[in-house]
Amino acid sequence: MSDLQRSFLKAKLAHLPPLLSDDVVEASPEVDFDDSSSSASSASSTGTIKPLQSKNLFAVPTRTAPGRVGQLEQIPWGVYFSQELYLSQPAIDDKPAVTHHVYMNPPASKGPLFVTHHGAGSSGLTFAALAAEIRKLLPQAGVLSPDARGHGDTVVPSPEEGDTTLDLSLKTLSDDMVDIIRLAQARFGWEELPPLVLVGHSLGGAVVTDVAKRGVFGDKVLAYAVLDVVEGPLLLNKRTIVLSVRECSPFQRLGSAIDALQSMQTYLSTRPLGFNTQASGIEWHIRSRTIRNSTSARIAVPALLREDPSPQNLSHTWVWRTDLAKTQPFWEGWFIGLSRKFLEAKGGKLLLLAGTDRLDKELTIGQMQGKYQLQVFPEAGHFIHEDLPEKTAVTLVDFYKRNDRSMLVLPPKVGDLLKASKEGLTSG
């Protein structure tokens, strides 16, 4: 090799990065908690994220960096809702009394009312960011966002002695939603209900579909929207779990959905039992990508936790408000017959997904026949409305406008045209 070649190679090699030695430890990626954008994640929602063990993605945060404490503080509900109400449903026959806790933005004159229902383990504040975005696009619209029984601050009677199971059957949850709408009507003194748009996420999608199918409110239900039920029967975001979770969907063959339920206990066993602070809980949801929008996490996560007055473990002073494991007896009942009910209920239909999951035969045919609207946001996680509140609001408002009968302008009848023509000739 000539001297010229050697000097040329030395110059090139000088600009190359040094080789990593075997004892170099890969640093964990930093999470940017300042990013309140709803599009904080660009990862595909159809893949399974399998972080390296060294990154310890799902570990409980033992402490929060001082500079991030302010960025992880709870955002109060009053920023997004104008009212917090306790609607009391008295005991009727064999139904015990219930006090429903709801967040409310009342509709203006002739404005629609979006009535939401959250998924298992969540709360009414999961729709807070979405509610604000809806009001930006449709100022006259109202939003009614309740906590389901066993969630948030809704108060239900203690189970009878010897029975520790809270009734979370689909019928009970559906009855609760009907009662909440009627109690809101009485509280605000509405002579008749405003136009209703029912919006349900995950388990909530099954509830709003059941309410629409029952036809209790008749033509007042303009439309209903189901958000990402195909992700699974719970609030679980399977794409962020380091497990081999089988692709499942209540909208797919029933066998597939039931088989996947067996993985739920495994998932719950990998979830932290608690946190030392609310901020740690918020941080875990962001770092695990369960919620991909840090602003949404600061609104919704505190309502999922409660402070344990006498914790056995000081690192678990904040524990889950809802014990998801105890909801297991109801998992199958939530979704049996969901596809059929979704297609048969009266009103406009919207299915909003985070991934292009396979649909069953009924829904595939229904989509081809134009029986419902399908919208996919692949950049979102399971909590579409929290990850992408702006896009979700645009979709829902457009969906409402397409189904708003008051916006229809019908052409005049032929008889009226002939009559007007004759009157014109006579007057002429």
Tab-separated table of C-alpha atoms in Angstrom:
chain	number	residue	atom	x	y	z
A	1	MET	CA	0.000	0.000	0.000
A	2	SER	CA	1.416	3.379	-0.949
A	3	ASP	CA	1.939	6.259	1.460
A	4	LEU	CA	-0.846	8.162	-0.297
A	5	GLN	CA	-3.332	5.319	0.274
A	6	ARG	CA	-2.333	5.004	3.956
A	7	SER	CA	-2.839	8.719	4.608
A	8	PHE	CA	-6.209	8.612	2.856
A	9	LEU	CA	-7.457	5.686	4.986
A	10	LYS	CA	-6.210	7.292	8.213
A	11	ALA	CA	-8.153	10.439	7.400
A	12	LYS	CA	-11.334	8.410	6.801
A	13	LEU	CA	-10.974	6.278	9.937
A	14	ALA	CA	-10.458	9.329	12.105
A	15	HIS	CA	-14.064	10.395	11.487
A	16	LEU	CA	-15.613	7.033	12.396
A	17	PRO	CA	-17.184	6.547	15.893
A	18	PRO	CA	-15.213	4.353	18.333
A	19	LEU	CA	-16.240	0.731	18.705
A	20	LEU	CA	-18.358	-0.115	21.754
A	21	SER	CA	-16.724	-2.406	24.293
A	22	ASP	CA	-18.564	-5.336	25.824
A	23	ASP	CA	-18.960	-3.583	29.178
A	24	VAL	CA	-20.887	-0.612	27.775
A	25	VAL	CA	-24.411	-0.521	29.248
A	26	GLU	CA	-27.206	0.697	27.012
A	27	ALA	CA	-28.827	3.770	28.488
A	28	SER	CA	-32.555	3.850	28.975
A	29	PRO	CA	-34.333	6.271	26.670
A	30	GLU	CA	-35.619	9.458	28.234
A	31	VAL	CA	-39.330	10.144	28.154
A	32	ASP	CA	-40.188	13.678	27.165
A	33	PHE	CA	-42.873	14.611	29.640
A	34	ASP	CA	-43.144	18.078	28.168
A	35	ASP	CA	-44.757	16.679	25.042
A	36	SER	CA	-48.437	17.231	25.558
A	37	SER	CA	-49.152	16.631	21.923
A	38	SER	CA	-51.699	13.923	21.282
A	39	SER	CA	-49.440	12.491	18.617
A	40	ALA	CA	-46.596	11.837	21.014
A	41	SER	CA	-46.191	8.333	19.663
A	42	SER	CA	-45.462	7.451	16.090
A	43	ALA	CA	-45.179	3.724	16.661
A	44	SER	CA	-47.617	1.544	14.800
A	45	SER	CA	-50.504	0.355	16.932
A	46	THR	CA	-50.482	-3.047	15.295
A	47	GLY	CA	-47.046	-4.100	16.504
A	48	THR	CA	-45.977	-5.456	19.865
A	49	ILE	CA	-43.334	-3.419	21.645
A	50	LYS	CA	-40.795	-5.684	23.346
A	51	PRO	CA	-38.380	-3.497	25.290
A	52	LEU	CA	-35.000	-4.841	26.308
A	53	GLN	CA	-34.732	-6.056	29.866
A	54	SER	CA	-32.092	-3.440	30.589
A	55	LYS	CA	-34.603	-0.679	29.868
A	56	ASN	CA	-36.933	-1.962	32.594
A	57	LEU	CA	-39.852	-0.208	30.972
A	58	PHE	CA	-42.528	-1.622	33.232
A	59	ALA	CA	-40.810	-1.201	36.565
A	60	VAL	CA	-42.573	0.924	39.156
A	61	PRO	CA	-40.864	4.349	39.347
A	62	THR	CA	-39.180	4.466	42.752
A	63	ARG	CA	-38.816	8.223	42.667
A	64	THR	CA	-39.547	11.058	40.303
A	65	ALA	CA	-36.799	13.388	39.143
A	66	PRO	CA	-37.158	16.815	40.821
A	67	GLY	CA	-37.357	18.612	37.495
A	68	ARG	CA	-40.285	16.465	36.400
A	69	VAL	CA	-42.483	16.756	39.478
A	70	GLY	CA	-44.224	19.892	38.226
A	71	GLN	CA	-44.675	18.314	34.818
A	72	LEU	CA	-46.504	15.332	36.354
A	73	GLU	CA	-48.887	17.188	38.655
A	74	GLN	CA	-52.584	16.440	38.496
A	75	ILE	CA	-54.694	18.701	36.294
A	76	PRO	CA	-58.017	19.428	38.071
A	77	TRP	CA	-61.291	18.387	36.448
A	78	GLY	CA	-62.547	21.993	36.472
A	79	VAL	CA	-60.220	22.830	33.594
A	80	TYR	CA	-62.312	20.633	31.290
A	81	PHE	CA	-65.782	20.361	32.859
A	82	SER	CA	-68.015	23.079	34.251
A	83	GLN	CA	-69.881	20.902	36.753
A	84	GLU	CA	-69.362	17.881	38.980
A	85	LEU	CA	-72.641	16.267	40.025
A	86	TYR	CA	-73.862	13.485	42.285
A	87	LEU	CA	-77.083	12.066	40.839
A	88	SER	CA	-78.953	9.884	43.315
A	89	GLN	CA	-81.008	6.979	42.021
A	90	PRO	CA	-83.356	5.792	44.799
A	91	ALA	CA	-83.912	2.112	45.499
A	92	ILE	CA	-86.594	0.574	43.300
A	93	ASP	CA	-87.910	-2.940	43.931
A	94	ASP	CA	-84.822	-5.157	44.064
A	95	LYS	CA	-82.463	-2.442	42.821
A	96	PRO	CA	-80.551	-0.744	45.662
A	97	ALA	CA	-79.938	2.996	45.697
A	98	VAL	CA	-76.916	4.314	43.788
A	99	THR	CA	-75.296	7.752	43.742
A	100	HIS	CA	-73.791	8.339	40.321
A	101	HIS	CA	-70.818	10.685	40.102
A	102	VAL	CA	-70.671	12.554	36.777
A	103	TYR	CA	-68.751	15.349	35.076
A	104	MET	CA	-70.866	17.680	33.006
A	105	ASN	CA	-70.764	20.399	30.383
A	106	PRO	CA	-74.474	21.179	29.783
A	107	PRO	CA	-75.536	21.705	26.160
A	108	ALA	CA	-76.704	25.059	24.917
A	109	SER	CA	-80.132	25.543	23.366
A	110	LYS	CA	-80.831	22.778	20.819
A	111	GLY	CA	-77.264	21.507	21.135
A	112	PRO	CA	-76.519	17.768	21.233
A	113	LEU	CA	-75.442	15.899	24.335
A	114	PHE	CA	-72.507	13.495	24.018
A	115	VAL	CA	-72.966	10.826	26.709
A	116	THR	CA	-69.821	8.801	27.357
A	117	HIS	CA	-68.997	5.531	29.071
A	118	HIS	CA	-65.435	4.590	29.975
A	119	GLY	CA	-63.732	1.190	29.941
A	120	ALA	CA	-63.092	-1.154	32.853
A	121	GLY	CA	-60.729	0.316	35.432
A	122	SER	CA	-60.991	3.834	34.044
A	123	SER	CA	-63.175	6.824	35.018
A	124	GLY	CA	-65.222	9.642	33.544
A	125	LEU	CA	-62.115	11.835	33.391
A	126	THR	CA	-60.746	9.682	30.580
A	127	PHE	CA	-62.941	11.825	28.296
A	128	ALA	CA	-61.863	15.194	29.750
A	129	ALA	CA	-59.488	16.250	26.983
A	130	LEU	CA	-61.941	15.009	24.345
A	131	ALA	CA	-64.783	16.989	25.946
A	132	ALA	CA	-62.788	20.214	25.657
A	133	GLU	CA	-61.969	19.547	22.010
A	134	ILE	CA	-65.625	18.827	21.202
A	135	ARG	CA	-66.662	22.153	22.720
A	136	LYS	CA	-64.051	23.951	20.630
A	137	LEU	CA	-65.526	22.527	17.441
A	138	LEU	CA	-69.172	22.587	18.526
A	139	PRO	CA	-69.686	25.200	21.286
A	140	GLN	CA	-73.380	24.390	21.736
A	141	ALA	CA	-72.664	20.710	22.462
A	142	GLY	CA	-72.790	19.216	25.938
A	143	VAL	CA	-70.816	16.333	27.395
A	144	LEU	CA	-72.005	14.031	30.183
A	145	SER	CA	-69.200	11.779	31.467
A	146	PRO	CA	-70.089	9.505	34.417
A	147	ASP	CA	-68.035	7.182	36.590
A	148	ALA	CA	-69.386	3.654	36.293
A	149	ARG	CA	-70.268	1.800	39.469
A	150	GLY	CA	-67.163	0.460	41.142
A	151	HIS	CA	-65.133	3.241	39.510
A	152	GLY	CA	-64.270	6.818	40.382
A	153	ASP	CA	-66.498	8.416	43.015
A	154	THR	CA	-69.769	6.668	42.179
A	155	VAL	CA	-71.213	5.259	45.412
A	156	VAL	CA	-72.873	1.843	45.455
A	157	PRO	CA	-74.130	-0.190	48.402
A	158	SER	CA	-71.673	-2.642	49.931
A	159	PRO	CA	-72.205	-6.225	48.731
A	160	GLU	CA	-74.237	-8.457	50.982
A	161	GLU	CA	-72.392	-10.359	53.678
A	162	GLY	CA	-70.488	-13.243	52.141
A	163	ASP	CA	-70.723	-11.771	48.642
A	164	THR	CA	-67.688	-9.704	47.667
A	165	THR	CA	-68.562	-9.398	43.968
A	166	LEU	CA	-69.769	-6.014	42.745
A	167	ASP	CA	-72.465	-6.356	40.070
A	168	LEU	CA	-70.816	-5.180	36.860
A	169	SER	CA	-72.968	-7.170	34.464
A	170	LEU	CA	-73.791	-5.607	31.111
A	171	LYS	CA	-77.460	-5.273	32.039
A	172	THR	CA	-76.634	-3.432	35.258
A	173	LEU	CA	-74.212	-1.052	33.550
A	174	SER	CA	-76.710	-0.454	30.749
A	175	ASP	CA	-79.483	0.276	33.273
A	176	ASP	CA	-77.142	2.679	35.067
A	177	MET	CA	-76.495	4.626	31.868
A	178	VAL	CA	-80.224	4.942	31.210
A	179	ASP	CA	-80.789	6.111	34.794
A	180	ILE	CA	-77.973	8.689	34.552
A	181	ILE	CA	-79.452	10.260	31.413
A	182	ARG	CA	-82.896	10.474	33.010
A	183	LEU	CA	-81.503	11.880	36.258
A	184	ALA	CA	-79.593	14.530	34.289
A	185	GLN	CA	-82.805	15.454	32.478
A	186	ALA	CA	-84.576	15.915	35.821
A	187	ARG	CA	-81.657	17.853	37.343
A	188	PHE	CA	-81.527	20.369	34.483
A	189	GLY	CA	-85.278	20.535	33.996
A	190	TRP	CA	-85.306	19.573	30.331
A	191	GLU	CA	-88.847	19.058	29.067
A	192	GLU	CA	-87.419	16.707	26.500
A	193	LEU	CA	-83.991	15.232	26.033
A	194	PRO	CA	-81.512	16.925	23.711
A	195	PRO	CA	-80.269	14.891	20.732
A	196	LEU	CA	-78.023	12.158	22.124
A	197	VAL	CA	-74.732	10.813	20.792
A	198	LEU	CA	-73.546	7.834	22.840
A	199	VAL	CA	-69.768	7.297	22.990
A	200	GLY	CA	-68.206	4.243	24.621
A	201	HIS	CA	-64.595	3.148	24.976
A	202	SER	CA	-63.709	-0.555	25.312
A	203	LEU	CA	-66.214	-1.970	27.845
A	204	GLY	CA	-68.116	1.305	27.434
A	205	GLY	CA	-68.587	0.470	23.757
A	206	ALA	CA	-70.523	-2.646	24.735
A	207	VAL	CA	-72.636	-0.587	27.164
A	208	VAL	CA	-73.612	2.174	24.705
A	209	THR	CA	-74.370	-0.427	22.028
A	210	ASP	CA	-76.692	-2.230	24.437
A	211	VAL	CA	-78.450	1.027	25.345
A	212	ALA	CA	-78.902	1.891	21.671
A	213	LYS	CA	-80.195	-1.605	20.876
A	214	ARG	CA	-82.777	-1.430	23.665
A	215	GLY	CA	-84.250	1.706	22.075
A	216	VAL	CA	-85.212	3.196	25.446
A	217	PHE	CA	-84.824	6.784	24.209
A	218	GLY	CA	-86.251	6.208	20.742
A	219	ASP	CA	-85.278	8.744	18.101
A	220	LYS	CA	-83.448	10.878	20.658
A	221	VAL	CA	-80.394	8.667	20.131
A	222	LEU	CA	-79.070	10.080	16.876
A	223	ALA	CA	-75.981	7.905	16.807
A	224	TYR	CA	-73.520	5.864	18.855
A	225	ALA	CA	-69.763	5.480	18.595
A	226	VAL	CA	-67.595	2.589	19.794
A	227	LEU	CA	-63.935	3.371	20.491
A	228	ASP	CA	-61.360	0.602	20.135
A	229	VAL	CA	-63.318	-2.258	21.621
A	230	VAL	CA	-61.419	-4.631	19.336
A	231	GLU	CA	-58.289	-4.068	21.369
A	232	GLY	CA	-59.557	-6.361	24.091
A	233	PRO	CA	-62.164	-6.728	26.786
A	234	LEU	CA	-60.484	-4.401	29.280
A	235	LEU	CA	-58.560	-1.164	29.204
A	236	LEU	CA	-55.532	-3.326	28.383
A	237	ASN	CA	-53.197	-2.006	25.715
A	238	LYS	CA	-51.664	-5.292	24.637
A	239	ARG	CA	-49.111	-3.652	22.378
A	240	THR	CA	-47.178	-2.328	25.351
A	241	ILE	CA	-47.006	-5.595	27.234
A	242	VAL	CA	-43.932	-7.803	27.178
A	243	LEU	CA	-46.065	-10.890	26.699
A	244	SER	CA	-47.074	-13.049	23.775
A	245	VAL	CA	-50.670	-11.879	23.764
A	246	ARG	CA	-52.795	-13.444	21.065
A	247	GLU	CA	-54.487	-11.037	18.680
A	248	CYS	CA	-58.089	-10.898	19.826
A	249	SER	CA	-61.279	-8.980	19.335
A	250	PRO	CA	-64.823	-9.187	20.678
A	251	PHE	CA	-65.758	-8.235	17.136
A	252	GLN	CA	-63.919	-11.308	15.863
A	253	ARG	CA	-64.997	-14.911	16.380
A	254	LEU	CA	-66.209	-15.314	19.943
A	255	GLY	CA	-63.723	-18.109	20.550
A	256	SER	CA	-60.790	-15.798	19.887
A	257	ALA	CA	-62.049	-13.218	22.378
A	258	ILE	CA	-62.700	-15.788	25.093
A	259	ASP	CA	-59.308	-17.419	24.572
A	260	ALA	CA	-57.624	-14.043	25.022
A	261	LEU	CA	-59.375	-13.500	28.346
A	262	GLN	CA	-57.102	-16.155	29.805
A	263	SER	CA	-54.174	-13.769	29.300
A	264	MET	CA	-55.778	-11.049	31.392
A	265	GLN	CA	-54.762	-12.453	34.760
A	266	THR	CA	-51.189	-12.717	33.488
A	267	TYR	CA	-51.292	-9.069	32.482
A	268	LEU	CA	-52.752	-7.977	35.796
A	269	SER	CA	-49.994	-9.838	37.634
A	270	THR	CA	-47.369	-7.806	35.749
A	271	ARG	CA	-48.981	-4.462	36.555
A	272	PRO	CA	-47.624	-2.536	39.577
A	273	LEU	CA	-49.652	-3.057	42.749
A	274	GLY	CA	-49.332	0.614	43.632
A	275	PHE	CA	-47.175	3.719	43.644
A	276	ASN	CA	-45.547	5.904	46.269
A	277	THR	CA	-47.056	9.096	44.787
A	278	GLN	CA	-49.666	10.118	42.243
A	279	ALA	CA	-46.876	11.512	40.095
A	280	SER	CA	-45.248	8.071	40.012
A	281	GLY	CA	-48.518	6.591	38.795
A	282	ILE	CA	-48.760	9.195	36.051
A	283	GLU	CA	-45.140	8.570	35.101
A	284	TRP	CA	-45.708	4.807	34.851
A	285	HIS	CA	-48.666	5.238	32.508
A	286	ILE	CA	-46.597	7.461	30.231
A	287	ARG	CA	-43.432	5.387	30.357
A	288	SER	CA	-45.309	2.132	29.712
A	289	ARG	CA	-47.119	3.894	26.848
A	290	THR	CA	-50.484	2.900	28.287
A	291	ILE	CA	-51.389	6.560	27.725
A	292	ARG	CA	-49.331	8.296	25.061
A	293	ASN	CA	-50.369	11.866	25.798
A	294	SER	CA	-48.824	13.273	28.977
A	295	THR	CA	-51.529	15.922	29.397
A	296	SER	CA	-54.257	13.287	29.229
A	297	ALA	CA	-52.378	11.171	31.754
A	298	ARG	CA	-52.217	14.085	34.205
A	299	ILE	CA	-56.002	14.442	33.952
A	300	ALA	CA	-57.121	10.821	33.971
A	301	VAL	CA	-54.628	8.797	36.034
A	302	PRO	CA	-55.204	10.366	39.500
A	303	ALA	CA	-58.851	9.253	39.345
A	304	LEU	CA	-57.679	5.648	38.902
A	305	LEU	CA	-55.815	5.685	42.221
A	306	ARG	CA	-56.737	6.096	45.875
A	307	GLU	CA	-54.526	6.684	48.878
A	308	ASP	CA	-54.218	3.709	51.182
A	309	PRO	CA	-54.537	4.997	54.789
A	310	SER	CA	-52.548	2.070	56.195
A	311	PRO	CA	-50.302	0.683	53.464
A	312	GLN	CA	-48.362	-2.498	54.176
A	313	ASN	CA	-45.736	-1.348	51.720
A	314	LEU	CA	-44.617	2.289	51.806
A	315	SER	CA	-43.927	2.174	48.069
A	316	HIS	CA	-47.618	1.364	47.516
A	317	THR	CA	-49.293	4.252	49.318
A	318	TRP	CA	-51.379	4.902	46.197
A	319	VAL	CA	-53.262	1.808	45.004
A	320	TRP	CA	-55.723	1.051	42.214
A	321	ARG	CA	-59.250	2.243	42.943
A	322	THR	CA	-60.817	-0.614	40.948
A	323	ASP	CA	-59.735	-4.223	41.377
A	324	LEU	CA	-59.869	-5.462	37.785
A	325	ALA	CA	-59.303	-9.075	38.815
A	326	LYS	CA	-62.695	-9.058	40.560
A	327	THR	CA	-64.429	-8.138	37.287
A	328	GLN	CA	-63.446	-11.473	35.721
A	329	PRO	CA	-66.888	-13.111	36.162
A	330	PHE	CA	-68.364	-10.501	33.799
A	331	TRP	CA	-65.774	-10.454	30.993
A	332	GLU	CA	-67.562	-12.826	28.621
A	333	GLY	CA	-71.004	-11.329	29.215
A	334	TRP	CA	-69.807	-7.874	28.217
A	335	PHE	CA	-69.131	-8.874	24.625
A	336	ILE	CA	-71.340	-11.807	23.654
A	337	GLY	CA	-73.474	-10.763	20.676
A	338	LEU	CA	-71.804	-7.368	20.395
A	339	SER	CA	-71.338	-7.468	16.604
A	340	ARG	CA	-74.977	-8.293	15.994
A	341	LYS	CA	-76.260	-5.614	18.374
A	342	PHE	CA	-73.888	-3.036	16.903
A	343	LEU	CA	-75.308	-3.584	13.421
A	344	GLU	CA	-78.970	-3.948	14.413
A	345	ALA	CA	-79.422	-0.970	16.757
A	346	LYS	CA	-81.078	2.129	15.339
A	347	GLY	CA	-79.036	5.254	14.716
A	348	GLY	CA	-75.773	6.173	13.071
A	349	LYS	CA	-72.875	3.859	13.829
A	350	LEU	CA	-69.164	4.641	14.174
A	351	LEU	CA	-66.364	2.180	14.917
A	352	LEU	CA	-63.109	3.972	15.727
A	353	LEU	CA	-60.034	1.742	16.030
A	354	ALA	CA	-56.349	2.124	16.785
A	355	GLY	CA	-55.350	-0.666	14.417
A	356	THR	CA	-56.560	-2.555	11.392
A	357	ASP	CA	-57.601	-5.619	13.367
A	358	ARG	CA	-59.572	-8.281	11.580
A	359	LEU	CA	-63.336	-7.942	11.729
A	360	ASP	CA	-65.712	-10.859	11.873
A	361	LYS	CA	-67.910	-11.843	8.940
A	362	GLU	CA	-70.890	-9.819	10.153
A	363	LEU	CA	-68.952	-6.581	10.476
A	364	THR	CA	-66.994	-7.115	7.269
A	365	ILE	CA	-70.227	-7.503	5.315
A	366	GLY	CA	-71.774	-4.590	7.197
A	367	GLN	CA	-68.830	-2.350	6.340
A	368	MET	CA	-69.038	-3.325	2.658
A	369	GLN	CA	-72.753	-2.504	2.709
A	370	GLY	CA	-72.098	0.895	4.290
A	371	LYS	CA	-73.990	0.109	7.497
A	372	TYR	CA	-71.480	1.910	9.688
A	373	GLN	CA	-68.539	4.283	9.515
A	374	LEU	CA	-65.068	2.879	10.180
A	375	GLN	CA	-62.194	5.168	11.208
A	376	VAL	CA	-58.662	3.975	12.030
A	377	PHE	CA	-55.947	5.955	13.838
A	378	PRO	CA	-52.893	3.663	13.654
A	379	GLU	CA	-50.683	6.145	15.504
A	380	ALA	CA	-52.807	5.883	18.664
A	381	GLY	CA	-52.820	3.338	21.462
A	382	HIS	CA	-55.860	1.697	23.031
A	383	PHE	CA	-56.912	4.989	24.638
A	384	ILE	CA	-57.551	6.689	21.306
A	385	HIS	CA	-59.545	9.542	22.807
A	386	GLU	CA	-56.750	10.314	25.284
A	387	ASP	CA	-53.870	9.887	22.848
A	388	LEU	CA	-55.547	11.850	20.044
A	389	PRO	CA	-58.305	14.015	21.550
A	390	GLU	CA	-58.243	16.533	18.684
A	391	LYS	CA	-58.610	13.947	15.914
A	392	THR	CA	-61.194	11.990	17.861
A	393	ALA	CA	-63.235	15.157	18.431
A	394	VAL	CA	-63.143	16.038	14.731
A	395	THR	CA	-64.367	12.546	13.858
A	396	LEU	CA	-67.177	12.614	16.440
A	397	VAL	CA	-68.381	16.102	15.553
A	398	ASP	CA	-68.454	15.262	11.837
A	399	PHE	CA	-70.224	12.028	12.719
A	400	TYR	CA	-72.860	13.968	14.662
A	401	LYS	CA	-73.387	16.470	11.846
A	402	ARG	CA	-73.978	13.695	9.323
A	403	ASN	CA	-76.667	12.228	11.570
A	404	ASP	CA	-78.248	15.496	12.747
A	405	ARG	CA	-81.789	15.446	11.383
A	406	SER	CA	-82.313	19.131	12.143
A	407	MET	CA	-79.710	19.949	9.506
A	408	LEU	CA	-81.669	18.170	6.783
A	409	VAL	CA	-83.378	20.409	4.247
A	410	LEU	CA	-86.051	18.424	2.464
A	411	PRO	CA	-87.265	19.480	-1.000
A	412	PRO	CA	-90.856	20.723	-1.206
A	413	LYS	CA	-93.547	18.193	-2.045
A	414	VAL	CA	-94.821	18.063	-5.627
A	415	GLY	CA	-98.368	18.810	-4.452
A	416	ASP	CA	-97.210	21.969	-2.694
A	417	LEU	CA	-95.370	23.108	-5.828
A	418	LEU	CA	-98.469	22.583	-7.994
A	419	LYS	CA	-100.646	24.404	-5.490
A	420	ALA	CA	-98.244	27.336	-5.349
A	421	SER	CA	-98.104	27.404	-9.146
A	422	LYS	CA	-101.911	27.534	-9.427
A	423	GLU	CA	-102.138	30.281	-6.827
A	424	GLY	CA	-99.565	32.241	-8.773
A	425	LEU	CA	-101.511	31.892	-11.988
A	426	THR	CA	-104.767	32.878	-10.276
A	427	SER	CA	-103.246	35.953	-8.679
A	428	GLY	CA	-101.682	36.882	-12.026
